[in-house]
PDB file of C-alpha atoms in Angstrom:
ATOM      1  CA  MET Q   1       9.905   0.952 -14.433  1.00  0.00           C
ATOM      2  CA  ARG Q   2      13.193  -0.160 -16.042  1.00  0.00           C
ATOM      3  CA  ASN Q   3      15.190   2.697 -14.508  1.00  0.00           C
ATOM      4  CA  ALA Q   4      13.650   1.940 -11.089  1.00  0.00           C
ATOM      5  CA  PHE Q   5      14.846  -1.650 -11.375  1.00  0.00           C
ATOM      6  CA  VAL Q   6      18.389  -0.530 -12.277  1.00  0.00           C
ATOM      7  CA  ASP Q   7      18.621   1.995  -9.460  1.00  0.00           C
ATOM      8  CA  THR Q   8      17.425  -0.601  -6.960  1.00  0.00           C
ATOM      9  CA  LEU Q   9      19.900  -3.205  -8.251  1.00  0.00           C
ATOM     10  CA  CYS Q  10      22.772  -0.678  -7.929  1.00  0.00           C
ATOM     11  CA  ASN Q  11      21.810   0.009  -4.338  1.00  0.00           C
ATOM     12  CA  LEU Q  12      21.680  -3.697  -3.531  1.00  0.00           C
ATOM     13  CA  ALA Q  13      25.065  -4.357  -5.195  1.00  0.00           C
ATOM     14  CA  ALA Q  14      26.653  -1.639  -3.085  1.00  0.00           C
ATOM     15  CA  GLU Q  15      25.810  -3.751  -0.017  1.00  0.00           C
ATOM     16  CA  ASP Q  16      26.205  -7.256  -1.431  1.00  0.00           C
ATOM     17  CA  GLU Q  17      29.358  -8.301  -3.257  1.00  0.00           C
ATOM     18  CA  LYS Q  18      27.736 -11.573  -4.393  1.00  0.00           C
ATOM     19  CA  ILE Q  19      25.359  -9.859  -6.846  1.00  0.00           C
ATOM     20  CA  PHE Q  20      26.096 -10.450 -10.499  1.00  0.00           C
ATOM     21  CA  LEU Q  21      24.432  -8.894 -13.565  1.00  0.00           C
ATOM     22  CA  LEU Q  22      24.522 -10.679 -16.963  1.00  0.00           C
ATOM     23  CA  VAL Q  23      23.220  -9.031 -20.128  1.00  0.00           C
ATOM     24  CA  GLY Q  24      22.657 -10.217 -23.651  1.00  0.00           C
ATOM     25  CA  ASP Q  25      24.519  -7.436 -25.517  1.00  0.00           C
ATOM     26  CA  MET Q  26      22.183  -4.642 -24.578  1.00  0.00           C
ATOM     27  CA  GLY Q  27      21.424  -1.945 -22.007  1.00  0.00           C
ATOM     28  CA  PHE Q  28      24.945  -0.473 -21.942  1.00  0.00           C
ATOM     29  CA  SER Q  29      24.072   3.152 -21.122  1.00  0.00           C
ATOM     30  CA  LEU Q  30      21.343   1.855 -18.848  1.00  0.00           C
ATOM     31  CA  PHE Q  31      23.861  -0.121 -16.789  1.00  0.00           C
ATOM     32  CA  ASP Q  32      26.778   2.326 -16.870  1.00  0.00           C
ATOM     33  CA  LYS Q  33      26.528   3.019 -13.135  1.00  0.00           C
ATOM     34  CA  PHE Q  34      26.409  -0.687 -12.248  1.00  0.00           C
ATOM     35  CA  ARG Q  35      29.312  -1.570 -14.572  1.00  0.00           C
ATOM     36  CA  GLU Q  36      31.512   1.259 -13.359  1.00  0.00           C
ATOM     37  CA  LYS Q  37      31.051   0.323  -9.684  1.00  0.00           C
ATOM     38  CA  ASN Q  38      31.023  -3.422 -10.185  1.00  0.00           C
ATOM     39  CA  PRO Q  39      33.183  -4.180 -13.236  1.00  0.00           C
ATOM     40  CA  GLU Q  40      33.902  -7.765 -12.197  1.00  0.00           C
ATOM     41  CA  LYS Q  41      30.236  -8.495 -11.557  1.00  0.00           C
ATOM     42  CA  PHE Q  42      28.938  -7.228 -14.937  1.00  0.00           C
ATOM     43  CA  ILE Q  43      29.150  -9.774 -17.714  1.00  0.00           C
ATOM     44  CA  ASN Q  44      28.062  -9.202 -21.309  1.00  0.00           C
ATOM     45  CA  VAL Q  45      27.646 -12.661 -22.794  1.00  0.00           C
ATOM     46  CA  GLY Q  46      26.788 -11.303 -26.245  1.00  0.00           C
ATOM     47  CA  ILE Q  47      23.714 -12.242 -28.268  1.00  0.00           C
ATOM     48  CA  ALA Q  48      23.623 -15.664 -26.606  1.00  0.00           C
ATOM     49  CA  GLU Q  49      20.738 -15.830 -24.178  1.00  0.00           C
ATOM     50  CA  GLN Q  50      20.946 -19.614 -23.802  1.00  0.00           C
ATOM     51  CA  ASN Q  51      24.546 -19.296 -22.710  1.00  0.00           C
ATOM     52  CA  MET Q  52      23.707 -16.316 -20.458  1.00  0.00           C
ATOM     53  CA  THR Q  53      21.118 -18.406 -18.616  1.00  0.00           C
ATOM     54  CA  ALA Q  54      23.441 -21.368 -18.206  1.00  0.00           C
ATOM     55  CA  VAL Q  55      26.285 -19.168 -16.927  1.00  0.00           C
ATOM     56  CA  ALA Q  56      23.864 -17.471 -14.525  1.00  0.00           C
ATOM     57  CA  ALA Q  57      22.786 -20.829 -13.118  1.00  0.00           C
ATOM     58  CA  GLY Q  58      26.411 -21.858 -12.596  1.00  0.00           C
ATOM     59  CA  LEU Q  59      27.225 -18.647 -10.794  1.00  0.00           C
ATOM     60  CA  ALA Q  60      24.108 -18.982  -8.639  1.00  0.00           C
ATOM     61  CA  LEU Q  61      24.988 -22.553  -7.643  1.00  0.00           C
ATOM     62  CA  GLU Q  62      28.327 -21.187  -6.368  1.00  0.00           C
ATOM     63  CA  GLY Q  63      26.430 -19.062  -3.854  1.00  0.00           C
ATOM     64  CA  ASN Q  64      25.805 -15.854  -5.786  1.00  0.00           C
ATOM     65  CA  THR Q  65      22.624 -13.881  -6.560  1.00  0.00           C
ATOM     66  CA  VAL Q  66      22.452 -13.469 -10.335  1.00  0.00           C
ATOM     67  CA  PHE Q  67      20.295 -11.154 -12.417  1.00  0.00           C
ATOM     68  CA  THR Q  68      20.004 -11.658 -16.155  1.00  0.00           C
ATOM     69  CA  TYR Q  69      18.651  -8.961 -18.452  1.00  0.00           C
ATOM     70  CA  SER Q  70      17.343  -8.983 -22.002  1.00  0.00           C
ATOM     71  CA  ILE Q  71      14.272  -8.170 -24.071  1.00  0.00           C
ATOM     72  CA  ALA Q  72      11.399 -10.248 -22.723  1.00  0.00           C
ATOM     73  CA  ASN Q  73      11.071 -12.701 -25.640  1.00  0.00           C
ATOM     74  CA  PHE Q  74      14.779 -13.361 -25.646  1.00  0.00           C
ATOM     75  CA  SER Q  75      15.214 -13.899 -21.906  1.00  0.00           C
ATOM     76  CA  SER Q  76      12.228 -16.247 -21.710  1.00  0.00           C
ATOM     77  CA  LEU Q  77      11.292 -18.042 -24.959  1.00  0.00           C
ATOM     78  CA  ARG Q  78      14.664 -18.048 -26.725  1.00  0.00           C
ATOM     79  CA  CYS Q  79      16.354 -19.825 -23.817  1.00  0.00           C
ATOM     80  CA  LEU Q  80      13.415 -21.718 -22.361  1.00  0.00           C
ATOM     81  CA  GLU Q  81      15.232 -25.057 -22.102  1.00  0.00           C
ATOM     82  CA  GLN Q  82      18.027 -23.428 -20.066  1.00  0.00           C
ATOM     83  CA  VAL Q  83      15.494 -21.631 -17.892  1.00  0.00           C
ATOM     84  CA  ARG Q  84      13.793 -24.906 -17.180  1.00  0.00           C
ATOM     85  CA  ASN Q  85      16.739 -27.315 -16.906  1.00  0.00           C
ATOM     86  CA  CYS Q  86      19.615 -25.124 -15.634  1.00  0.00           C
ATOM     87  CA  THR Q  87      17.744 -22.665 -13.472  1.00  0.00           C
ATOM     88  CA  ALA Q  88      14.344 -23.914 -12.269  1.00  0.00           C
ATOM     89  CA  TYR Q  89      15.199 -27.619 -12.033  1.00  0.00           C
ATOM     90  CA  HIS Q  90      18.160 -26.836  -9.774  1.00  0.00           C
ATOM     91  CA  ASN Q  91      16.172 -24.131  -7.908  1.00  0.00           C
ATOM     92  CA  ALA Q  92      19.073 -21.769  -8.663  1.00  0.00           C
ATOM     93  CA  ASN Q  93      19.107 -18.212  -7.335  1.00  0.00           C
ATOM     94  CA  VAL Q  94      18.689 -16.532 -10.728  1.00  0.00           C
ATOM     95  CA  LYS Q  95      16.454 -13.517 -11.328  1.00  0.00           C
ATOM     96  CA  ILE Q  96      15.410 -13.390 -14.997  1.00  0.00           C
ATOM     97  CA  VAL Q  97      14.598  -9.793 -15.873  1.00  0.00           C
ATOM     98  CA  ALA Q  98      12.474  -9.519 -18.966  1.00  0.00           C
ATOM     99  CA  ALA Q  99      12.284  -5.945 -20.281  1.00  0.00           C
ATOM    100  CA  GLY Q 100       9.841  -4.483 -22.756  1.00  0.00           C
ATOM    101  CA  VAL Q 101       6.996  -6.900 -22.129  1.00  0.00           C
ATOM    102  CA  GLY Q 102       3.715  -7.090 -23.965  1.00  0.00           C
ATOM    103  CA  MET Q 103       3.548  -5.099 -27.146  1.00  0.00           C
ATOM    104  CA  VAL Q 104       5.702  -2.145 -26.103  1.00  0.00           C
ATOM    105  CA  TYR Q 105       8.063  -2.761 -29.019  1.00  0.00           C
ATOM    106  CA  GLY Q 106       5.081  -2.169 -31.237  1.00  0.00           C
ATOM    107  CA  THR Q 107       6.614  -1.451 -34.642  1.00  0.00           C
ATOM    108  CA  LEU Q 108       9.097  -4.300 -34.382  1.00  0.00           C
ATOM    109  CA  GLY Q 109       6.304  -6.756 -34.665  1.00  0.00           C
ATOM    110  CA  CYS Q 110       5.477 -10.190 -33.264  1.00  0.00           C
ATOM    111  CA  THR Q 111       9.090 -11.350 -32.927  1.00  0.00           C
ATOM    112  CA  HIS Q 112       9.639  -8.617 -30.321  1.00  0.00           C
ATOM    113  CA  HIS Q 113       6.234  -8.789 -28.623  1.00  0.00           C
ATOM    114  CA  ALA Q 114       6.191 -10.746 -25.371  1.00  0.00           C
ATOM    115  CA  THR Q 115       2.597 -11.981 -25.201  1.00  0.00           C
ATOM    116  CA  GLU Q 116       3.047 -15.639 -24.233  1.00  0.00           C
ATOM    117  CA  ASP Q 117       5.792 -15.377 -21.639  1.00  0.00           C
ATOM    118  CA  LEU Q 118       3.520 -15.250 -18.594  1.00  0.00           C
ATOM    119  CA  SER Q 119       1.785 -18.422 -19.745  1.00  0.00           C
ATOM    120  CA  VAL Q 120       5.007 -20.292 -20.427  1.00  0.00           C
ATOM    121  CA  MET Q 121       6.789 -19.239 -17.232  1.00  0.00           C
ATOM    122  CA  ARG Q 122       3.737 -20.109 -15.058  1.00  0.00           C
ATOM    123  CA  ALA Q 123       4.095 -23.717 -16.150  1.00  0.00           C
ATOM    124  CA  ILE Q 124       7.696 -24.050 -14.860  1.00  0.00           C
ATOM    125  CA  PRO Q 125       8.016 -25.450 -11.298  1.00  0.00           C
ATOM    126  CA  ASN Q 126       9.972 -23.436  -8.718  1.00  0.00           C
ATOM    127  CA  MET Q 127       9.540 -20.210 -10.689  1.00  0.00           C
ATOM    128  CA  ILE Q 128       8.235 -17.108  -8.891  1.00  0.00           C
ATOM    129  CA  ILE Q 129       6.676 -14.604 -11.317  1.00  0.00           C
ATOM    130  CA  PHE Q 130       6.559 -10.853 -10.794  1.00  0.00           C
ATOM    131  CA  SER Q 131       4.696  -8.455 -13.067  1.00  0.00           C
ATOM    132  CA  PRO Q 132       4.835  -4.887 -11.674  1.00  0.00           C
ATOM    133  CA  ALA Q 133       2.406  -2.213 -12.791  1.00  0.00           C
ATOM    134  CA  ASP Q 134       4.606   0.822 -12.380  1.00  0.00           C
ATOM    135  CA  ALA Q 135       7.972   2.092 -11.114  1.00  0.00           C
ATOM    136  CA  TYR Q 136       6.972   1.782  -7.475  1.00  0.00           C
ATOM    137  CA  GLU Q 137       5.949  -1.834  -7.891  1.00  0.00           C
ATOM    138  CA  SER Q 138       9.138  -2.441  -9.890  1.00  0.00           C
ATOM    139  CA  VAL Q 139      11.262  -1.410  -6.878  1.00  0.00           C
ATOM    140  CA  ALA Q 140       9.079  -3.472  -4.513  1.00  0.00           C
ATOM    141  CA  VAL Q 141       9.363  -6.715  -6.505  1.00  0.00           C
ATOM    142  CA  THR Q 142      13.059  -6.309  -7.182  1.00  0.00           C
ATOM    143  CA  LEU Q 143      13.661  -6.076  -3.458  1.00  0.00           C
ATOM    144  CA  ALA Q 144      11.331  -8.993  -2.813  1.00  0.00           C
ATOM    145  CA  ALA Q 145      13.042 -11.169  -5.451  1.00  0.00           C
ATOM    146  CA  TYR Q 146      16.485 -10.358  -4.051  1.00  0.00           C
ATOM    147  CA  LYS Q 147      15.468 -11.493  -0.563  1.00  0.00           C
ATOM    148  CA  ILE Q 148      14.504 -15.048  -1.585  1.00  0.00           C
ATOM    149  CA  ASN Q 149      16.895 -17.750  -2.694  1.00  0.00           C
ATOM    150  CA  LYS Q 150      14.758 -18.992  -5.594  1.00  0.00           C
ATOM    151  CA  PRO Q 151      14.503 -18.509  -9.347  1.00  0.00           C
ATOM    152  CA  CYS Q 152      12.344 -15.519 -10.245  1.00  0.00           C
ATOM    153  CA  TYR Q 153      10.956 -13.997 -13.435  1.00  0.00           C
ATOM    154  CA  LEU Q 154      10.616 -10.212 -13.357  1.00  0.00           C
ATOM    155  CA  ARG Q 155       8.410  -8.906 -16.166  1.00  0.00           C
ATOM    156  CA  ILE Q 156       9.127  -5.162 -16.413  1.00  0.00           C
ATOM    157  CA  GLY Q 157       8.215  -2.425 -18.890  1.00  0.00           C
ATOM    158  CA  LYS Q 158      10.499  -0.529 -21.237  1.00  0.00           C
ATOM    159  CA  GLY Q 159      10.220   2.733 -19.278  1.00  0.00           C
ATOM    160  CA  ARG Q 160       8.050   5.820 -18.704  1.00  0.00           C
ATOM    161  CA  GLU Q 161       4.995   3.881 -17.693  1.00  0.00           C
ATOM    162  CA  PRO Q 162       2.303   6.007 -15.971  1.00  0.00           C
ATOM    163  CA  LEU Q 163       2.238   5.673 -12.187  1.00  0.00           C
ATOM    164  CA  ILE Q 164      -0.569   3.733 -10.547  1.00  0.00           C
ATOM    165  CA  HIS Q 165       0.598   4.394  -7.005  1.00  0.00           C
ATOM    166  CA  GLN Q 166       1.392   7.749  -5.429  1.00  0.00           C
ATOM    167  CA  ALA Q 167       4.145   6.645  -3.055  1.00  0.00           C
ATOM    168  CA  GLU Q 168       6.692   3.849  -2.636  1.00  0.00           C
ATOM    169  CA  ILE Q 169       5.470   0.436  -1.472  1.00  0.00           C
ATOM    170  CA  LYS Q 170       6.959  -0.594   1.848  1.00  0.00           C
ATOM    171  CA  ASP Q 171       7.752  -4.216   2.695  1.00  0.00           C
ATOM    172  CA  TYR Q 172       5.893  -5.842  -0.187  1.00  0.00           C
ATOM    173  CA  THR Q 173       4.857  -9.445   0.537  1.00  0.00           C
ATOM    174  CA  ILE Q 174       5.289 -11.921  -2.280  1.00  0.00           C
ATOM    175  CA  GLY Q 175       1.999 -13.313  -3.523  1.00  0.00           C
ATOM    176  CA  LYS Q 176      -0.172 -10.396  -2.385  1.00  0.00           C
ATOM    177  CA  ALA Q 177      -2.313  -8.157  -4.542  1.00  0.00           C
ATOM    178  CA  ILE Q 178      -2.464  -4.411  -3.847  1.00  0.00           C
ATOM    179  CA  LYS Q 179      -5.802  -2.603  -3.453  1.00  0.00           C
ATOM    180  CA  ILE Q 180      -6.103   0.644  -5.393  1.00  0.00           C
ATOM    181  CA  PHE Q 181      -9.721   1.201  -4.393  1.00  0.00           C
ATOM    182  CA  ASP Q 182     -12.700  -0.884  -3.289  1.00  0.00           C
ATOM    183  CA  GLY Q 183     -16.065  -1.691  -4.854  1.00  0.00           C
ATOM    184  CA  ASP Q 184     -19.011  -4.094  -4.659  1.00  0.00           C
ATOM    185  CA  ASP Q 185     -20.436  -4.646  -8.124  1.00  0.00           C
ATOM    186  CA  CYS Q 186     -17.358  -5.473 -10.152  1.00  0.00           C
ATOM    187  CA  ALA Q 187     -13.697  -6.187  -9.413  1.00  0.00           C
ATOM    188  CA  ILE Q 188     -10.899  -5.520 -11.877  1.00  0.00           C
ATOM    189  CA  PHE Q 189      -7.688  -7.500 -11.313  1.00  0.00           C
ATOM    190  CA  SER Q 190      -4.749  -6.405 -13.414  1.00  0.00           C
ATOM    191  CA  THR Q 191      -1.030  -7.132 -13.750  1.00  0.00           C
ATOM    192  CA  GLY Q 192       1.782  -5.323 -15.518  1.00  0.00           C
ATOM    193  CA  SER Q 193       1.873  -1.907 -17.134  1.00  0.00           C
ATOM    194  CA  ILE Q 194      -1.566  -2.497 -18.754  1.00  0.00           C
ATOM    195  CA  SER Q 195      -2.843  -1.738 -15.254  1.00  0.00           C
ATOM    196  CA  TYR Q 196      -3.017   1.959 -16.221  1.00  0.00           C
ATOM    197  CA  GLU Q 197      -5.784   1.030 -18.739  1.00  0.00           C
ATOM    198  CA  ALA Q 198      -7.497  -0.921 -15.947  1.00  0.00           C
ATOM    199  CA  LEU Q 199      -7.259   2.155 -13.683  1.00  0.00           C
ATOM    200  CA  LYS Q 200      -8.882   4.391 -16.289  1.00  0.00           C
ATOM    201  CA  ALA Q 201     -11.595   1.828 -16.894  1.00  0.00           C
ATOM    202  CA  ALA Q 202     -12.354   1.427 -13.174  1.00  0.00           C
ATOM    203  CA  GLN Q 203     -12.564   5.195 -12.769  1.00  0.00           C
ATOM    204  CA  ASN Q 204     -14.996   5.419 -15.676  1.00  0.00           C
ATOM    205  CA  LEU Q 205     -17.142   2.575 -14.313  1.00  0.00           C
ATOM    206  CA  ASN Q 206     -17.322   4.167 -10.864  1.00  0.00           C
ATOM    207  CA  ALA Q 207     -18.238   7.502 -12.437  1.00  0.00           C
ATOM    208  CA  ALA Q 208     -21.084   5.683 -14.253  1.00  0.00           C
ATOM    209  CA  GLY Q 209     -22.437   4.341 -10.954  1.00  0.00           C
ATOM    210  CA  ILE Q 210     -20.994   0.836 -11.217  1.00  0.00           C
ATOM    211  CA  SER Q 211     -19.161   0.210  -7.939  1.00  0.00           C
ATOM    212  CA  THR Q 212     -15.811  -1.195  -9.152  1.00  0.00           C
ATOM    213  CA  ALA Q 213     -12.854  -2.443  -7.097  1.00  0.00           C
ATOM    214  CA  LEU Q 214      -9.364  -2.371  -8.563  1.00  0.00           C
ATOM    215  CA  PHE Q 215      -6.391  -4.459  -7.534  1.00  0.00           C
ATOM    216  CA  THR Q 216      -2.954  -4.780  -9.081  1.00  0.00           C
ATOM    217  CA  PHE Q 217      -1.135  -8.127  -8.831  1.00  0.00           C
ATOM    218  CA  PRO Q 218       2.634  -7.573  -8.699  1.00  0.00           C
ATOM    219  CA  THR Q 219       2.987 -11.324  -8.198  1.00  0.00           C
ATOM    220  CA  VAL Q 220       1.352 -13.689 -10.694  1.00  0.00           C
ATOM    221  CA  LYS Q 221       2.845 -16.851  -9.197  1.00  0.00           C
ATOM    222  CA  PRO Q 222       2.014 -17.495  -6.405  1.00  0.00           C
ATOM    223  CA  ILE Q 223      -1.327 -15.798  -6.927  1.00  0.00           C
ATOM    224  CA  ASP Q 224      -3.297 -14.055  -4.194  1.00  0.00           C
ATOM    225  CA  ALA Q 225      -6.041 -16.666  -3.784  1.00  0.00           C
ATOM    226  CA  GLU Q 226      -7.423 -14.971  -0.673  1.00  0.00           C
ATOM    227  CA  ILE Q 227      -8.285 -11.714  -2.476  1.00  0.00           C
ATOM    228  CA  ILE Q 228      -9.644 -13.640  -5.478  1.00  0.00           C
ATOM    229  CA  GLU Q 229     -11.974 -15.706  -3.287  1.00  0.00           C
ATOM    230  CA  LYS Q 230     -13.135 -12.640  -1.282  1.00  0.00           C
ATOM    231  CA  TYR Q 231     -14.160 -10.686  -4.340  1.00  0.00           C
ATOM    232  CA  SER Q 232     -15.608 -13.660  -6.154  1.00  0.00           C
ATOM    233  CA  ARG Q 233     -18.067 -13.853  -3.231  1.00  0.00           C
ATOM    234  CA  ARG Q 234     -18.673 -10.083  -3.086  1.00  0.00           C
ATOM    235  CA  CYS Q 235     -18.957  -9.109  -6.761  1.00  0.00           C
ATOM    236  CA  LYS Q 236     -21.003 -10.397  -9.677  1.00  0.00           C
ATOM    237  CA  THR Q 237     -18.155  -9.954 -12.128  1.00  0.00           C
ATOM    238  CA  ILE Q 238     -14.356 -10.204 -12.007  1.00  0.00           C
ATOM    239  CA  LEU Q 239     -12.390  -8.819 -14.898  1.00  0.00           C
ATOM    240  CA  THR Q 240      -8.760  -9.815 -15.368  1.00  0.00           C
ATOM    241  CA  VAL Q 241      -6.536  -7.526 -17.442  1.00  0.00           C
ATOM    242  CA  GLU Q 242      -3.178  -8.528 -18.890  1.00  0.00           C
ATOM    243  CA  GLU Q 243      -0.962  -7.809 -21.885  1.00  0.00           C
ATOM    244  CA  ASN Q 244      -0.531 -11.519 -22.565  1.00  0.00           C
ATOM    245  CA  ASN Q 245      -2.377 -14.408 -24.121  1.00  0.00           C
ATOM    246  CA  ILE Q 246      -5.436 -15.238 -22.037  1.00  0.00           C
ATOM    247  CA  ILE Q 247      -4.599 -18.954 -22.296  1.00  0.00           C
ATOM    248  CA  GLY Q 248      -2.448 -19.930 -19.331  1.00  0.00           C
ATOM    249  CA  GLY Q 249      -1.727 -16.361 -18.272  1.00  0.00           C
ATOM    250  CA  PHE Q 250      -2.787 -14.142 -15.409  1.00  0.00           C
ATOM    251  CA  GLY Q 251      -6.514 -14.430 -16.149  1.00  0.00           C
ATOM    252  CA  ALA Q 252      -6.202 -18.170 -16.268  1.00  0.00           C
ATOM    253  CA  ALA Q 253      -4.548 -18.142 -12.845  1.00  0.00           C
ATOM    254  CA  VAL Q 254      -7.476 -16.155 -11.412  1.00  0.00           C
ATOM    255  CA  ALA Q 255     -10.052 -18.375 -13.149  1.00  0.00           C
ATOM    256  CA  GLU Q 256      -8.377 -21.514 -11.710  1.00  0.00           C
ATOM    257  CA  VAL Q 257      -8.881 -20.211  -8.201  1.00  0.00           C
ATOM    258  CA  VAL Q 258     -12.513 -19.277  -8.822  1.00  0.00           C
ATOM    259  CA  ALA Q 259     -13.221 -22.602 -10.517  1.00  0.00           C
ATOM    260  CA  GLY Q 260     -12.130 -24.396  -7.309  1.00  0.00           C
ATOM    261  CA  LEU Q 261     -14.704 -22.562  -5.188  1.00  0.00           C
ATOM    262  CA  SER Q 262     -18.059 -24.052  -4.267  1.00  0.00           C
ATOM    263  CA  GLY Q 263     -21.347 -22.239  -4.213  1.00  0.00           C
ATOM    264  CA  GLU Q 264     -22.275 -18.913  -5.779  1.00  0.00           C
ATOM    265  CA  ARG Q 265     -19.349 -16.933  -7.167  1.00  0.00           C
ATOM    266  CA  ALA Q 266     -18.470 -14.247  -9.690  1.00  0.00           C
ATOM    267  CA  CYS Q 267     -18.311 -14.634 -13.423  1.00  0.00           C
ATOM    268  CA  VAL Q 268     -14.708 -14.241 -14.623  1.00  0.00           C
ATOM    269  CA  LYS Q 269     -14.103 -12.298 -17.855  1.00  0.00           C
ATOM    270  CA  ARG Q 270     -10.521 -12.293 -19.178  1.00  0.00           C
ATOM    271  CA  ILE Q 271      -9.200  -9.261 -21.029  1.00  0.00           C
ATOM    272  CA  GLY Q 272      -5.971 -10.025 -22.926  1.00  0.00           C
ATOM    273  CA  ILE Q 273      -4.664 -11.317 -26.259  1.00  0.00           C
ATOM    274  CA  ASN Q 274      -7.217 -13.778 -27.603  1.00  0.00           C
ATOM    275  CA  ASP Q 275      -4.928 -16.731 -28.542  1.00  0.00           C
ATOM    276  CA  GLU Q 276      -3.410 -15.116 -31.603  1.00  0.00           C
ATOM    277  CA  PHE Q 277      -0.089 -13.756 -32.762  1.00  0.00           C
ATOM    278  CA  THR Q 278       0.196  -9.989 -32.539  1.00  0.00           C
ATOM    279  CA  GLY Q 279       1.171  -9.639 -36.198  1.00  0.00           C
ATOM    280  CA  VAL Q 280      -0.168  -6.117 -36.591  1.00  0.00           C
ATOM    281  CA  VAL Q 281       2.399  -3.362 -36.115  1.00  0.00           C
ATOM    282  CA  GLY Q 282       1.953   0.157 -34.772  1.00  0.00           C
ATOM    283  CA  ASN Q 283       2.517   2.153 -31.618  1.00  0.00           C
ATOM    284  CA  LEU Q 284       1.419   0.738 -28.299  1.00  0.00           C
ATOM    285  CA  ASP Q 285      -1.790   2.750 -27.968  1.00  0.00           C
ATOM    286  CA  TYR Q 286      -2.890   1.638 -31.414  1.00  0.00           C
ATOM    287  CA  LEU Q 287      -2.158  -1.999 -30.595  1.00  0.00           C
ATOM    288  CA  LYS Q 288      -3.959  -1.888 -27.236  1.00  0.00           C
ATOM    289  CA  ASP Q 289      -7.049  -0.639 -29.046  1.00  0.00           C
ATOM    290  CA  TYR Q 290      -6.679  -3.095 -31.936  1.00  0.00           C
ATOM    291  CA  TYR Q 291      -6.400  -6.085 -29.636  1.00  0.00           C
ATOM    292  CA  LYS Q 292      -9.188  -4.754 -27.378  1.00  0.00           C
ATOM    293  CA  ILE Q 293      -7.278  -4.332 -24.171  1.00  0.00           C
ATOM    294  CA  SER Q 294      -7.628  -0.567 -23.835  1.00  0.00           C
ATOM    295  CA  ALA Q 295      -9.712   1.155 -21.135  1.00  0.00           C
ATOM    296  CA  GLU Q 296     -12.627   1.566 -23.540  1.00  0.00           C
ATOM    297  CA  HIS Q 297     -12.790  -2.166 -24.219  1.00  0.00           C
ATOM    298  CA  ILE Q 298     -12.444  -3.028 -20.522  1.00  0.00           C
ATOM    299  CA  VAL Q 299     -15.490  -0.829 -19.795  1.00  0.00           C
ATOM    300  CA  ARG Q 300     -17.445  -2.491 -22.591  1.00  0.00           C
ATOM    301  CA  ALA Q 301     -16.755  -5.905 -21.079  1.00  0.00           C
ATOM    302  CA  VAL Q 302     -18.717  -4.770 -18.032  1.00  0.00           C
ATOM    303  CA  THR Q 303     -21.454  -2.677 -19.580  1.00  0.00           C
ATOM    304  CA  GLY Q 304     -21.954  -4.706 -22.737  1.00  0.00           C
TER     305      GLY Q 304
END
């Protein structure tokens, strides 16, 4: 997912001289190609994410398209005031790229786990939020973010995430979910790289005779209210899956839509981090199981 973003950005920069990339003292080998071809458009601000965000906003307000890149916690929570006041308040054309989201930096512990960023960024006006599930969605949302003159938050994985899709996604529309397969009893809505666990769970449920639909949501804000309403009428249960706190995150966004509907509608069950710090350390598979967001736990939420 991360490499797909970089390749896409390099291709865009070859055609647009107004693209800048700012980094917080990381990703050097990752961005070698970009830096070599665009030396004046690559700026390492050092370990100073607040400054990086403010500089990015200034460049954007001068008519440039600016991408910032850091580990997810650092590019979101560490510089939240600058994200809000410098970028979003001025509706500046800054694309905040948050790498290594969720608990992918497992052994580094809570300080490097990004499990509240979706919730925090959703609350900021003017901010478009992307959360791709795999490399194909990463390319699609990078292109979509580039095409709009608005602040965006791109929540991407660290790399080597399993593929959900089998081919590139053409002309992705911001705010639309993507159907993986259909179903009538249960619908699973997922966002981010945890979508692979949702895929395995949906496959297991279908194999057990429970007709289960699966959609990924590359855009969390704006949310695809049309799909949510359709499946809240069709299915008895909607499961939301995210590698983020369930309070204020993706599941909350879905639940807000369902709560506004009248008449009979699906029960929404949110699978995510249950309002706690992820203080346990271990590899990602261990942590997904520990915090009950693995495929096995998703299946149990349906079958009991």
